[in-house]
Amino acid sequence: MKKIAIYGAGGFGREVKMLIDQINETKSKYSQWDFKGYYDDGMEKGRMVNGFPVLGGAEDLNSIEEPMALLVAIGNPKVKKSIIEKISNNNISYPVLIHPNVQIGTDEVKIGEGTIICAGCIITVNISIGKHVILNLGCTIGHDTIIGDYCSFMPAINISGEVTIYEGVYCGTGAKIINQATVGAGTVIGMGAVVTKSLPEGCTAVGMPAQPVKFHNTVPAGNKVESKNTITQQ
Ligand SMILES: CC(C)(COP(=O)(O)OP(=O)(O)OC[C@H]1O[C@@H](n2cnc3c(N)ncnc32)[C@H](O)[C@@H]1OP(=O)(O)O)[C@@H](O)C(=O)NCCC(=O)NCCS
């Protein structure tokens, strides 16, 4: 069994622990995780979370001397990226974690390291998903869509076909994105928003049709997904 830990002992971190349990319960070739505990800079070391210890913060991950898989269970894309950038230990690896009931097309779907795909998601064909992306419960992604690194999608989001979403986009529960739209880097889409036109980078957009209501000072570099990413549940 491979050792695994979760960064982030909040609500989503505990849900990712549930996802690990569910993968282990399938007793498939992927059921190999030995969950060691949580890392979280906002909680004291040694505290117990649902029976598992907080083992330290991001810096403690840099002193681990044996191989450990890590999932970063943080919804805020900027915070998620900053934590990953603090970790510089070659013993840490980032698996792709996919709930057993997720439906993924067999044709040209690519998924980057550290991406977490929760129960009930449906991902069809010719889709690129970057690294450290979260697809929370029950999201659907249509054909020919590209999703950049560090994006976070809350439950029940529907992304139509040929959508391009740049790095670090946060999308609230139940949002919908029309086909062929582009969402700029670092944009926040509110819960329940209906995106009927492309959105610029670095804004917060809400409502139906979604309209920008705020512009942020900083936006990420805005990469697209690299084509070398491949789907590998580890
Ligand atoms: C969009 C969001 C991120 C905005 O947060 P914020 O930057 O703190 O912005 P504010 O709360 O100041 O809202 C700005 C304006 O947009 C409105 N607004 C906020 N969220 C909205 C939404 N989802 N739909 C419609 N209007 C919304 C606010 O009422 C406010 O309007 P006002 O200026 O007329 O008062 C947040 O409201 C949201 O929807 N988050 C997603 C939550 C979610 O999905 N959680 C999942 C957990 S699993």
CSV table of N, CA and C in Angstrom, one decimal, residues 4-133:
chain,number,residue,atom,x,y,z
A,4,ILE,N,-0.4,7.9,1.9
A,4,ILE,CA,-1.0,9.1,1.4
A,4,ILE,C,-1.4,10.0,2.5
A,5,ALA,N,-1.4,11.3,2.2
A,5,ALA,CA,-1.8,12.3,3.2
A,5,ALA,C,-2.6,13.3,2.5
A,6,ILE,N,-3.3,14.1,3.2
A,6,ILE,CA,-4.1,15.2,2.6
A,6,ILE,C,-3.7,16.5,3.2
A,7,TYR,N,-3.4,17.5,2.4
A,7,TYR,CA,-3.2,18.8,2.9
A,7,TYR,C,-4.5,19.5,3.0
A,8,GLY,N,-4.9,20.0,4.2
A,8,GLY,CA,-6.2,20.6,4.4
A,8,GLY,C,-7.1,19.7,5.2
A,9,ALA,N,-7.3,20.0,6.4
A,9,ALA,CA,-8.2,19.1,7.3
A,9,ALA,C,-9.5,19.7,7.5
A,10,GLY,N,-9.9,20.6,6.6
A,10,GLY,CA,-11.3,21.2,6.7
A,10,GLY,C,-12.3,20.3,6.1
A,11,GLY,N,-13.5,20.8,5.8
A,11,GLY,CA,-14.6,20.0,5.3
A,11,GLY,C,-14.2,19.2,4.1
A,12,PHE,N,-13.6,19.9,3.1
A,12,PHE,CA,-13.3,19.2,1.8
A,12,PHE,C,-12.2,18.1,2.1
A,13,GLY,N,-11.2,18.5,2.9
A,13,GLY,CA,-10.2,17.5,3.2
A,13,GLY,C,-10.8,16.2,3.8
A,14,ARG,N,-11.8,16.4,4.7
A,14,ARG,CA,-12.4,15.2,5.2
A,14,ARG,C,-13.2,14.4,4.2
A,15,GLU,N,-13.8,15.1,3.2
A,15,GLU,CA,-14.5,14.5,2.1
A,15,GLU,C,-13.5,13.7,1.2
A,16,VAL,N,-12.3,14.3,1.0
A,16,VAL,CA,-11.3,13.6,0.2
A,16,VAL,C,-10.8,12.3,0.9
A,17,LYS,N,-10.8,12.3,2.3
A,17,LYS,CA,-10.5,11.1,3.0
A,17,LYS,C,-11.5,10.1,2.7
A,18,MET,N,-12.8,10.5,2.7
A,18,MET,CA,-13.9,9.6,2.3
A,18,MET,C,-13.7,9.0,0.9
A,19,LEU,N,-13.2,9.8,0.0
A,19,LEU,CA,-13.0,9.4,-1.4
A,19,LEU,C,-11.9,8.3,-1.3
A,20,ILE,N,-10.8,8.5,-0.6
A,20,ILE,CA,-9.8,7.5,-0.5
A,20,ILE,C,-10.4,6.2,0.1
A,21,ASP,N,-11.2,6.3,1.1
A,21,ASP,CA,-11.8,5.1,1.7
A,21,ASP,C,-12.6,4.3,0.6
A,22,GLN,N,-13.4,5.1,-0.2
A,22,GLN,CA,-14.3,4.5,-1.2
A,22,GLN,C,-13.4,3.8,-2.3
A,23,ILE,N,-12.3,4.4,-2.6
A,23,ILE,CA,-11.4,3.7,-3.6
A,23,ILE,C,-10.9,2.5,-3.0
A,24,ASN,N,-10.4,2.5,-1.7
A,24,ASN,CA,-9.9,1.3,-1.1
A,24,ASN,C,-11.0,0.2,-1.0
A,25,GLU,N,-12.2,0.6,-0.8
A,25,GLU,CA,-13.3,-0.4,-0.6
A,25,GLU,C,-13.6,-1.2,-1.9
A,26,THR,N,-13.2,-0.6,-3.1
A,26,THR,CA,-13.5,-1.3,-4.3
A,26,THR,C,-12.6,-2.5,-4.5
A,27,LYS,N,-11.5,-2.5,-3.7
A,27,LYS,CA,-10.5,-3.6,-3.8
A,27,LYS,C,-10.0,-3.9,-5.2
A,28,SER,N,-10.0,-2.8,-6.0
A,28,SER,CA,-9.4,-2.9,-7.3
A,28,SER,C,-7.9,-2.7,-7.3
A,29,LYS,N,-7.3,-2.6,-8.4
A,29,LYS,CA,-5.8,-2.4,-8.4
A,29,LYS,C,-5.5,-1.0,-7.9
A,30,TYR,N,-6.5,-0.1,-7.8
A,30,TYR,CA,-6.2,1.2,-7.2
A,30,TYR,C,-6.4,1.3,-5.7
A,31,SER,N,-6.9,0.2,-5.1
A,31,SER,CA,-7.2,0.2,-3.7
A,31,SER,C,-5.9,-0.1,-2.9
A,32,GLN,N,-5.1,0.9,-2.8
A,32,GLN,CA,-3.8,0.7,-2.3
A,32,GLN,C,-3.3,1.8,-1.3
A,33,TRP,N,-4.3,2.6,-0.8
A,33,TRP,CA,-3.8,3.7,-0.1
A,33,TRP,C,-3.8,3.5,1.4
A,34,ASP,N,-2.7,3.9,2.0
A,34,ASP,CA,-2.5,3.8,3.5
A,34,ASP,C,-2.6,5.2,4.0
A,35,PHE,N,-3.7,5.6,4.5
A,35,PHE,CA,-3.9,7.0,4.9
A,35,PHE,C,-3.2,7.3,6.2
A,36,LYS,N,-2.3,8.3,6.2
A,36,LYS,CA,-1.5,8.6,7.4
A,36,LYS,C,-2.0,9.8,8.2
A,37,GLY,N,-2.7,10.7,7.5
A,37,GLY,CA,-3.2,11.8,8.3
A,37,GLY,C,-3.2,13.1,7.4
A,38,TYR,N,-3.4,14.2,8.1
A,38,TYR,CA,-3.6,15.5,7.5
A,38,TYR,C,-2.4,16.4,7.7
A,39,TYR,N,-2.2,17.3,6.8
A,39,TYR,CA,-1.3,18.5,7.0
A,39,TYR,C,-2.1,19.7,6.9
A,40,ASP,N,-1.9,20.7,7.8
A,40,ASP,CA,-2.7,21.9,7.8
A,40,ASP,C,-2.0,23.0,8.6
A,41,ASP,N,-1.7,24.1,7.9
A,41,ASP,CA,-1.0,25.2,8.7
A,41,ASP,C,-1.9,25.9,9.6
A,42,GLY,N,-3.2,25.6,9.5
A,42,GLY,CA,-4.1,26.3,10.4
A,42,GLY,C,-4.5,25.5,11.6
A,43,MET,N,-3.9,24.3,11.8
A,43,MET,CA,-4.3,23.5,13.0
A,43,MET,C,-3.1,23.0,13.7
A,44,GLU,N,-3.2,22.8,15.0
A,44,GLU,CA,-2.0,22.4,15.7
A,44,GLU,C,-1.6,21.0,15.4
A,45,LYS,N,-0.3,20.8,15.3
A,45,LYS,CA,0.2,19.4,15.1
A,45,LYS,C,-0.3,18.5,16.2
A,46,GLY,N,-0.7,17.3,15.9
A,46,GLY,CA,-1.1,16.3,16.9
A,46,GLY,C,-2.6,16.3,17.1
A,47,ARG,N,-3.3,17.3,16.7
A,47,ARG,CA,-4.7,17.3,16.9
A,47,ARG,C,-5.3,16.2,16.1
A,48,MET,N,-6.4,15.5,16.6
A,48,MET,CA,-7.0,14.4,15.8
A,48,MET,C,-8.2,14.9,15.1
A,49,VAL,N,-8.3,14.5,13.8
A,49,VAL,CA,-9.4,14.9,12.9
A,49,VAL,C,-10.1,13.6,12.5
A,50,ASN,N,-11.3,13.3,12.9
A,50,ASN,CA,-12.0,12.1,12.6
A,50,ASN,C,-11.1,10.9,12.8
A,51,GLY,N,-10.3,10.9,13.9
A,51,GLY,CA,-9.5,9.7,14.2
A,51,GLY,C,-8.1,9.7,13.6
A,52,PHE,N,-7.7,10.7,12.8
A,52,PHE,CA,-6.4,10.8,12.2
A,52,PHE,C,-5.7,12.1,12.6
A,53,PRO,N,-4.4,12.0,12.7
A,53,PRO,CA,-3.6,13.2,13.3
A,53,PRO,C,-3.3,14.2,12.2
A,54,VAL,N,-3.2,15.5,12.7
A,54,VAL,CA,-2.6,16.5,11.9
A,54,VAL,C,-1.1,16.4,12.1
A,55,LEU,N,-0.4,16.1,11.0
A,55,LEU,CA,1.0,15.7,11.1
A,55,LEU,C,1.9,16.9,11.0
A,56,GLY,N,1.4,18.1,10.7
A,56,GLY,CA,2.2,19.3,10.6
A,56,GLY,C,1.6,20.2,9.5
A,57,GLY,N,2.5,21.2,9.0
A,57,GLY,CA,2.1,22.1,8.0
A,57,GLY,C,2.9,21.9,6.7
A,58,ALA,N,2.8,22.8,5.8
A,58,ALA,CA,3.5,22.6,4.5
A,58,ALA,C,5.0,22.4,4.7
A,59,GLU,N,5.6,23.2,5.6
A,59,GLU,CA,7.1,23.0,5.8
A,59,GLU,C,7.4,21.6,6.2
A,60,ASP,N,6.6,21.0,7.1
A,60,ASP,CA,6.9,19.7,7.5
A,60,ASP,C,6.9,18.7,6.4
A,61,LEU,N,6.2,19.0,5.3
A,61,LEU,CA,6.2,18.0,4.2
A,61,LEU,C,7.6,18.0,3.5
A,62,ASN,N,8.3,19.1,3.7
A,62,ASN,CA,9.6,19.2,3.1
A,62,ASN,C,10.7,18.3,3.8
A,63,SER,N,10.4,17.8,5.0
A,63,SER,CA,11.4,17.0,5.7
A,63,SER,C,11.0,15.5,5.7
A,64,ILE,N,10.0,15.2,5.0
A,64,ILE,CA,9.6,13.7,4.9
A,64,ILE,C,10.7,13.0,4.1
A,65,GLU,N,11.1,11.8,4.7
A,65,GLU,CA,12.3,11.1,4.1
A,65,GLU,C,11.9,9.9,3.3
A,66,GLU,N,10.6,9.6,3.2
A,66,GLU,CA,10.2,8.4,2.4
A,66,GLU,C,9.0,8.8,1.5
A,67,PRO,N,8.8,8.1,0.5
A,67,PRO,CA,7.8,8.5,-0.5
A,67,PRO,C,6.4,8.6,0.1
A,68,MET,N,5.7,9.7,-0.2
A,68,MET,CA,4.4,10.0,0.3
A,68,MET,C,3.5,10.6,-0.8
A,69,ALA,N,2.4,10.1,-1.0
A,69,ALA,CA,1.4,10.8,-2.0
A,69,ALA,C,0.7,11.8,-1.2
A,70,LEU,N,0.4,12.9,-1.9
A,70,LEU,CA,-0.3,14.1,-1.2
A,70,LEU,C,-1.4,14.6,-2.1
A,71,LEU,N,-2.5,14.9,-1.5
A,71,LEU,CA,-3.6,15.6,-2.2
A,71,LEU,C,-3.8,16.9,-1.5
A,72,VAL,N,-3.9,18.0,-2.2
A,72,VAL,CA,-4.1,19.3,-1.6
A,72,VAL,C,-5.6,19.6,-1.8
A,73,ALA,N,-6.3,19.5,-0.6
A,73,ALA,CA,-7.8,19.6,-0.6
A,73,ALA,C,-8.2,21.0,-0.1
A,74,ILE,N,-7.8,22.0,-1.0
A,74,ILE,CA,-8.1,23.4,-0.7
A,74,ILE,C,-8.8,24.0,-1.9
A,75,GLY,N,-10.0,24.5,-1.6
A,75,GLY,CA,-10.8,25.0,-2.7
A,75,GLY,C,-10.3,26.3,-3.4
A,76,ASN,N,-9.8,27.2,-2.6
A,76,ASN,CA,-9.3,28.5,-3.1
A,76,ASN,C,-8.1,28.3,-4.0
A,77,PRO,N,-8.2,28.5,-5.3
A,77,PRO,CA,-7.1,28.2,-6.2
A,77,PRO,C,-5.8,28.9,-5.9
A,78,LYS,N,-5.8,30.2,-5.4
A,78,LYS,CA,-4.6,30.9,-5.1
A,78,LYS,C,-3.9,30.2,-3.9
A,79,VAL,N,-4.7,29.9,-2.9
A,79,VAL,CA,-4.1,29.3,-1.7
A,79,VAL,C,-3.6,27.9,-2.0
A,80,LYS,N,-4.3,27.2,-2.8
A,80,LYS,CA,-3.9,25.8,-3.3
A,80,LYS,C,-2.5,25.9,-4.0
A,81,LYS,N,-2.4,26.9,-4.9
A,81,LYS,CA,-1.2,27.0,-5.7
A,81,LYS,C,0.0,27.4,-4.7
A,82,SER,N,-0.3,28.3,-3.8
A,82,SER,CA,0.8,28.8,-2.9
A,82,SER,C,1.3,27.6,-2.0
A,83,ILE,N,0.4,26.8,-1.6
A,83,ILE,CA,0.9,25.6,-0.8
A,83,ILE,C,1.7,24.7,-1.6
A,84,ILE,N,1.3,24.4,-2.8
A,84,ILE,CA,2.0,23.5,-3.7
A,84,ILE,C,3.4,24.0,-4.0
A,85,GLU,N,3.5,25.3,-4.2
A,85,GLU,CA,4.8,26.0,-4.5
A,85,GLU,C,5.7,26.0,-3.3
A,86,LYS,N,5.2,25.8,-2.1
A,86,LYS,CA,6.0,25.7,-0.9
A,86,LYS,C,6.7,24.3,-0.7
A,87,ILE,N,6.1,23.3,-1.4
A,87,ILE,CA,6.6,22.0,-1.2
A,87,ILE,C,7.6,21.7,-2.3
A,88,SER,N,8.9,21.4,-1.8
A,88,SER,CA,10.0,21.1,-2.8
A,88,SER,C,10.7,19.8,-2.4
A,89,ASN,N,9.9,18.8,-2.0
A,89,ASN,CA,10.5,17.6,-1.6
A,89,ASN,C,10.2,16.5,-2.7
A,90,ASN,N,11.2,15.9,-3.2
A,90,ASN,CA,11.0,14.9,-4.3
A,90,ASN,C,10.3,13.6,-3.8
A,91,ASN,N,10.3,13.5,-2.5
A,91,ASN,CA,9.5,12.3,-1.9
A,91,ASN,C,8.0,12.5,-2.0
A,92,ILE,N,7.6,13.7,-2.3
A,92,ILE,CA,6.1,14.0,-2.3
A,92,ILE,C,5.7,13.8,-3.8
A,93,SER,N,4.6,13.0,-4.0
A,93,SER,CA,4.1,12.9,-5.3
A,93,SER,C,2.6,13.2,-5.3
A,94,TYR,N,2.0,13.5,-6.4
A,94,TYR,CA,0.6,14.0,-6.4
A,94,TYR,C,-0.2,13.1,-7.3
A,95,PRO,N,-0.9,12.1,-6.7
A,95,PRO,CA,-1.7,11.2,-7.6
A,95,PRO,C,-2.9,11.9,-8.1
A,96,VAL,N,-3.5,11.3,-9.1
A,96,VAL,CA,-4.8,11.6,-9.6
A,96,VAL,C,-5.8,10.7,-8.9
A,97,LEU,N,-6.8,11.3,-8.2
A,97,LEU,CA,-7.8,10.5,-7.5
A,97,LEU,C,-9.1,10.6,-8.1
A,98,ILE,N,-9.7,9.5,-8.5
A,98,ILE,CA,-11.0,9.5,-9.2
A,98,ILE,C,-12.0,8.6,-8.5
A,99,HIS,N,-13.1,9.1,-8.1
A,99,HIS,CA,-14.1,8.2,-7.4
A,99,HIS,C,-14.5,7.1,-8.4
A,100,PRO,N,-14.7,5.9,-7.8
A,100,PRO,CA,-15.0,4.7,-8.7
A,100,PRO,C,-16.2,4.9,-9.6
A,101,ASN,N,-17.2,5.7,-9.2
A,101,ASN,CA,-18.4,5.8,-10.1
A,101,ASN,C,-18.3,6.9,-11.1
A,102,VAL,N,-17.2,7.6,-11.2
A,102,VAL,CA,-17.0,8.7,-12.2
A,102,VAL,C,-17.0,8.1,-13.6
A,103,GLN,N,-17.7,8.7,-14.6
A,103,GLN,CA,-17.7,8.3,-16.0
A,103,GLN,C,-16.7,9.1,-16.8
A,104,ILE,N,-15.7,8.5,-17.4
A,104,ILE,CA,-14.8,9.3,-18.2
A,104,ILE,C,-14.7,8.6,-19.5
A,105,GLY,N,-14.8,9.4,-20.6
A,105,GLY,CA,-14.7,8.9,-21.9
A,105,GLY,C,-13.3,8.3,-22.2
A,106,THR,N,-13.2,7.3,-23.0
A,106,THR,CA,-12.0,6.6,-23.3
A,106,THR,C,-11.2,7.3,-24.4
A,107,ASP,N,-11.8,8.3,-25.0
A,107,ASP,CA,-11.2,9.0,-26.1
A,107,ASP,C,-10.6,10.3,-25.7
A,108,GLU,N,-9.3,10.3,-25.7
A,108,GLU,CA,-8.5,11.6,-25.6
A,108,GLU,C,-8.9,12.4,-24.4
A,109,VAL,N,-8.9,11.8,-23.2
A,109,VAL,CA,-9.1,12.6,-22.0
A,109,VAL,C,-7.8,12.6,-21.2
A,110,LYS,N,-7.3,13.8,-20.9
A,110,LYS,CA,-6.0,13.9,-20.2
A,110,LYS,C,-6.2,14.6,-18.9
A,111,ILE,N,-5.6,14.1,-17.9
A,111,ILE,CA,-5.8,14.7,-16.5
A,111,ILE,C,-4.4,14.9,-15.9
A,112,GLY,N,-4.2,16.0,-15.3
A,112,GLY,CA,-2.9,16.3,-14.7
A,112,GLY,C,-2.8,15.8,-13.3
A,113,GLU,N,-1.5,15.8,-12.8
A,113,GLU,CA,-1.3,15.3,-11.4
A,113,GLU,C,-2.0,16.1,-10.4
A,114,GLY,N,-2.3,15.4,-9.3
A,114,GLY,CA,-2.9,16.0,-8.1
A,114,GLY,C,-4.4,16.4,-8.3
A,115,THR,N,-5.0,16.0,-9.4
A,115,THR,CA,-6.4,16.4,-9.7
A,115,THR,C,-7.3,15.4,-8.9
A,116,ILE,N,-8.4,15.9,-8.3
A,116,ILE,CA,-9.3,15.1,-7.5
A,116,ILE,C,-10.7,15.2,-8.2
A,117,ILE,N,-11.2,14.0,-8.5
A,117,ILE,CA,-12.5,14.0,-9.2
A,117,ILE,C,-13.5,13.2,-8.3
A,118,CYS,N,-14.5,13.9,-7.8
A,118,CYS,CA,-15.4,13.3,-6.8
A,118,CYS,C,-16.5,12.5,-7.4
A,119,ALA,N,-17.3,11.9,-6.6
A,119,ALA,CA,-18.4,11.0,-7.0
A,119,ALA,C,-19.4,11.7,-7.9
A,120,GLY,N,-19.9,11.0,-8.9
A,120,GLY,CA,-21.0,11.5,-9.7
A,120,GLY,C,-20.6,12.4,-10.9
A,121,CYS,N,-19.3,12.6,-11.1
A,121,CYS,CA,-18.8,13.4,-12.2
A,121,CYS,C,-18.9,12.7,-13.5
A,122,ILE,N,-19.2,13.4,-14.6
A,122,ILE,CA,-19.2,12.8,-15.9
A,122,ILE,C,-18.3,13.7,-16.8
A,123,ILE,N,-17.3,13.0,-17.4
A,123,ILE,CA,-16.3,13.8,-18.3
A,123,ILE,C,-16.3,13.0,-19.6
A,124,THR,N,-16.7,13.7,-20.7
A,124,THR,CA,-16.9,13.0,-21.9
A,124,THR,C,-15.6,12.8,-22.7
A,125,VAL,N,-15.5,13.4,-23.8
A,125,VAL,CA,-14.4,13.1,-24.7
A,125,VAL,C,-13.6,14.3,-25.1
A,126,ASN,N,-12.3,14.1,-25.5
A,126,ASN,CA,-11.4,15.1,-26.0
A,126,ASN,C,-11.4,16.3,-25.0
A,127,ILE,N,-11.0,15.9,-23.8
A,127,ILE,CA,-11.0,16.9,-22.7
A,127,ILE,C,-9.6,16.9,-22.0
A,128,SER,N,-9.1,18.1,-21.8
A,128,SER,CA,-7.8,18.2,-21.0
A,128,SER,C,-8.1,18.9,-19.7
A,129,ILE,N,-7.7,18.3,-18.6
A,129,ILE,CA,-7.9,18.9,-17.3
A,129,ILE,C,-6.4,19.0,-16.7
A,130,GLY,N,-6.1,20.2,-16.2
A,130,GLY,CA,-4.8,20.5,-15.7
A,130,GLY,C,-4.4,19.8,-14.4
A,131,LYS,N,-3.4,20.3,-13.8
A,131,LYS,CA,-2.9,19.7,-12.5
A,131,LYS,C,-3.6,20.4,-11.4
A,132,HIS,N,-3.8,19.6,-10.3
A,132,HIS,CA,-4.3,20.2,-9.0
A,132,HIS,C,-5.7,20.8,-9.2
A,133,VAL,N,-6.5,20.2,-10.1
A,133,VAL,CA,-7.9,20.7,-10.3
A,133,VAL,C,-8.8,19.9,-9.3
